[in-house]
Amino acid sequence: METLTADLLVKDSPSAVALLDVNLKFISCSDIWLKDFDLKKKNAQSKHFSTVFKETPKSLDKALRDCLDGKHQVNKGQKFSLPSGRIQWLKWKINPWKDAEGTIMGLFISLEDITEQEREKELLIKAEEVSRVGGWEVDMIKNEVYWSAATKRIHEVP
């Protein structure tokens, strides 16, 4: 009964999450996971993580293994050059899940491909630099001013 409940919670999660066993094989994943990573449930079910994601970045693979040792893993966004030459940005949060006795039974992974957002940011920064246009904003509540890097360069201040 507990497995069925956990599977339903994972499946219907509003974000890309997966549940792996201690051998890094998929137990369950959310519908969002399947959609975001262009998978079909049968392509992931009971398969090893690196079989499903053939171009797993080394730091993500290390994070998975470290988490099996009980270390929670959080990455707020990292750029990867995959072996195929493709660029991908990923962010993740990985936690071990344990049984009632505290034995690690597997991993709970929240993984997000943020490539499009990061590509957009990079393009905006490049456009800002080329056009020598900067940005700024004022927080009236805190009485603080924020200048973009381009604005600081224009005004020749650190």
Short mmCIF file of C-alpha atoms in Angstrom, two decimals:
data_model
loop_
_atom_site.label_atom_id
_atom_site.label_comp_id
_atom_site.label_asym_id
_atom_site.label_seq_id
_atom_site.Cartn_x
_atom_site.Cartn_y
_atom_site.Cartn_z
CA MET A 1 0.00 0.00 0.00
CA GLU A 2 2.83 2.45 0.86
CA THR A 3 4.50 1.83 -2.51
CA LEU A 4 1.25 2.50 -4.36
CA THR A 5 0.72 5.76 -2.44
CA ALA A 6 4.31 6.91 -3.06
CA ASP A 7 4.00 6.01 -6.74
CA LEU A 8 0.79 8.05 -7.07
CA LEU A 9 2.35 11.04 -5.29
CA VAL A 10 5.40 10.94 -7.57
CA LYS A 11 3.38 10.36 -10.74
CA ASP A 12 1.07 13.32 -10.12
CA SER A 13 3.79 15.69 -8.87
CA PRO A 14 3.63 19.17 -10.45
CA SER A 15 7.37 19.06 -11.22
CA ALA A 16 9.91 16.68 -12.75
CA VAL A 17 10.63 14.17 -9.99
CA ALA A 18 11.76 10.56 -9.93
CA LEU A 19 12.21 7.81 -7.39
CA LEU A 20 15.23 5.52 -7.81
CA ASP A 21 16.24 2.41 -5.89
CA VAL A 22 19.74 1.91 -4.39
CA ASN A 23 20.92 0.49 -7.73
CA LEU A 24 19.88 3.78 -9.40
CA LYS A 25 17.03 2.06 -11.25
CA PHE A 26 13.76 3.92 -11.78
CA ILE A 27 10.92 2.94 -9.48
CA SER A 28 8.66 5.79 -10.52
CA CYS A 29 8.71 9.21 -12.16
CA SER A 30 6.25 12.03 -12.60
CA ASP A 31 4.32 12.68 -15.77
CA ILE A 32 6.17 16.03 -15.94
CA TRP A 33 9.52 14.14 -15.85
CA LEU A 34 8.40 11.99 -18.78
CA LYS A 35 7.29 15.07 -20.72
CA ASP A 36 10.30 17.28 -19.90
CA PHE A 37 12.84 14.59 -20.79
CA ASP A 38 10.85 13.24 -23.75
CA LEU A 39 10.43 9.73 -22.34
CA LYS A 40 7.75 7.12 -22.25
CA LYS A 41 7.09 5.36 -18.94
CA LYS A 42 8.20 2.01 -20.39
CA ASN A 43 11.53 3.62 -21.44
CA ALA A 44 12.39 4.40 -17.82
CA GLN A 45 10.62 1.84 -15.62
CA SER A 46 13.15 -0.45 -13.85
CA LYS A 47 16.04 0.85 -15.96
CA HIS A 48 19.30 2.31 -14.64
CA PHE A 49 19.51 6.12 -14.61
CA SER A 50 22.53 6.18 -16.95
CA THR A 51 20.75 3.85 -19.40
CA VAL A 52 17.84 6.28 -19.67
CA PHE A 53 20.12 9.36 -19.68
CA LYS A 54 23.03 8.19 -21.80
CA GLU A 55 24.80 11.56 -21.54
CA THR A 56 24.66 11.93 -17.76
CA PRO A 57 27.09 14.69 -16.72
CA LYS A 58 29.82 13.43 -14.38
CA SER A 59 28.87 15.86 -11.61
CA LEU A 60 25.25 14.63 -11.66
CA ASP A 61 26.45 11.02 -11.57
CA LYS A 62 28.71 11.90 -8.59
CA ALA A 63 25.80 13.67 -6.87
CA LEU A 64 23.67 10.52 -7.23
CA ARG A 65 26.41 8.34 -5.73
CA ASP A 66 27.15 10.81 -2.91
CA CYS A 67 23.46 10.88 -2.06
CA LEU A 68 23.47 7.09 -1.72
CA ASP A 69 26.02 7.71 1.06
CA GLY A 70 23.44 9.90 2.82
CA LYS A 71 24.55 13.32 1.58
CA HIS A 72 21.77 15.56 0.30
CA GLN A 73 22.66 17.18 -3.04
CA VAL A 74 21.53 20.56 -4.36
CA ASN A 75 22.71 22.26 -7.55
CA LYS A 76 21.08 25.58 -8.46
CA GLY A 77 22.16 25.41 -12.08
CA GLN A 78 25.18 24.14 -13.94
CA LYS A 79 26.23 24.23 -17.59
CA PHE A 80 27.37 20.99 -19.19
CA SER A 81 29.04 20.24 -22.52
CA LEU A 82 27.77 16.75 -23.25
CA PRO A 83 29.83 14.18 -25.20
CA SER A 84 27.60 14.77 -28.23
CA GLY A 85 28.66 18.45 -28.19
CA ARG A 86 25.22 19.58 -27.01
CA ILE A 87 25.11 22.21 -24.25
CA GLN A 88 22.70 21.58 -21.39
CA TRP A 89 21.99 23.42 -18.15
CA LEU A 90 20.58 21.36 -15.28
CA LYS A 91 19.56 22.06 -11.73
CA TRP A 92 18.69 19.40 -9.20
CA LYS A 93 17.86 18.46 -5.66
CA ILE A 94 18.51 14.86 -4.63
CA ASN A 95 17.62 13.32 -1.29
CA PRO A 96 17.99 9.77 -0.03
CA TRP A 97 14.77 8.11 1.09
CA LYS A 98 14.90 5.73 4.01
CA ASP A 99 12.84 2.95 5.52
CA ALA A 100 11.52 3.03 9.11
CA GLU A 101 14.89 1.80 10.45
CA GLY A 102 16.80 4.61 8.68
CA THR A 103 18.33 2.44 5.95
CA ILE A 104 18.71 4.24 2.62
CA MET A 105 16.34 2.60 0.15
CA GLY A 106 16.94 4.87 -2.83
CA LEU A 107 16.88 8.44 -4.07
CA PHE A 108 14.23 11.06 -4.62
CA ILE A 109 15.32 13.37 -7.45
CA SER A 110 13.96 16.69 -8.59
CA LEU A 111 15.66 17.53 -11.90
CA GLU A 112 15.04 20.49 -14.17
CA ASP A 113 16.47 21.25 -17.59
CA ILE A 114 16.99 25.04 -17.49
CA THR A 115 18.84 25.26 -20.81
CA GLU A 116 16.36 27.59 -22.52
CA GLN A 117 16.22 30.06 -19.62
CA GLU A 118 20.01 30.15 -19.28
CA ARG A 119 20.50 30.52 -23.03
CA GLU A 120 18.11 33.48 -22.94
CA LYS A 121 20.07 35.06 -20.06
CA GLU A 122 23.37 34.61 -21.90
CA LEU A 123 21.93 36.24 -25.03
CA LEU A 124 20.59 39.19 -23.05
CA ILE A 125 23.95 39.72 -21.35
CA LYS A 126 25.77 39.59 -24.70
CA ALA A 127 23.28 42.04 -26.23
CA GLU A 128 23.74 44.35 -23.23
CA GLU A 129 27.53 44.26 -23.65
CA VAL A 130 27.52 44.80 -27.42
CA SER A 131 25.01 47.65 -27.31
CA ARG A 132 26.58 49.21 -24.22
CA VAL A 133 23.17 49.43 -22.62
CA GLY A 134 22.88 48.77 -18.93
CA GLY A 135 20.07 48.34 -16.51
CA TRP A 136 19.33 49.42 -12.99
CA GLU A 137 16.59 49.29 -10.43
CA VAL A 138 15.79 50.90 -7.12
CA ASP A 139 14.30 49.08 -4.14
CA MET A 140 12.40 51.91 -2.47
CA ILE A 141 11.62 49.84 0.63
CA LYS A 142 15.24 48.94 1.36
CA ASN A 143 16.56 52.16 -0.18
CA GLU A 144 19.02 50.16 -2.33
CA VAL A 145 20.12 50.59 -5.93
CA TYR A 146 21.15 47.69 -8.17
CA TRP A 147 23.26 48.32 -11.29
CA SER A 148 23.93 45.68 -13.91
CA ALA A 149 27.56 44.93 -14.82
CA ALA A 150 27.14 46.91 -18.07
CA THR A 151 25.88 49.98 -16.17
CA LYS A 152 28.90 49.81 -13.84
CA ARG A 153 31.25 49.60 -16.86
CA ILE A 154 29.53 52.58 -18.54
CA HIS A 155 29.97 54.67 -15.40
CA GLU A 156 33.45 53.24 -14.78
CA VAL A 157 32.73 52.13 -11.22
CA PRO A 158 33.42 48.77 -9.54
#
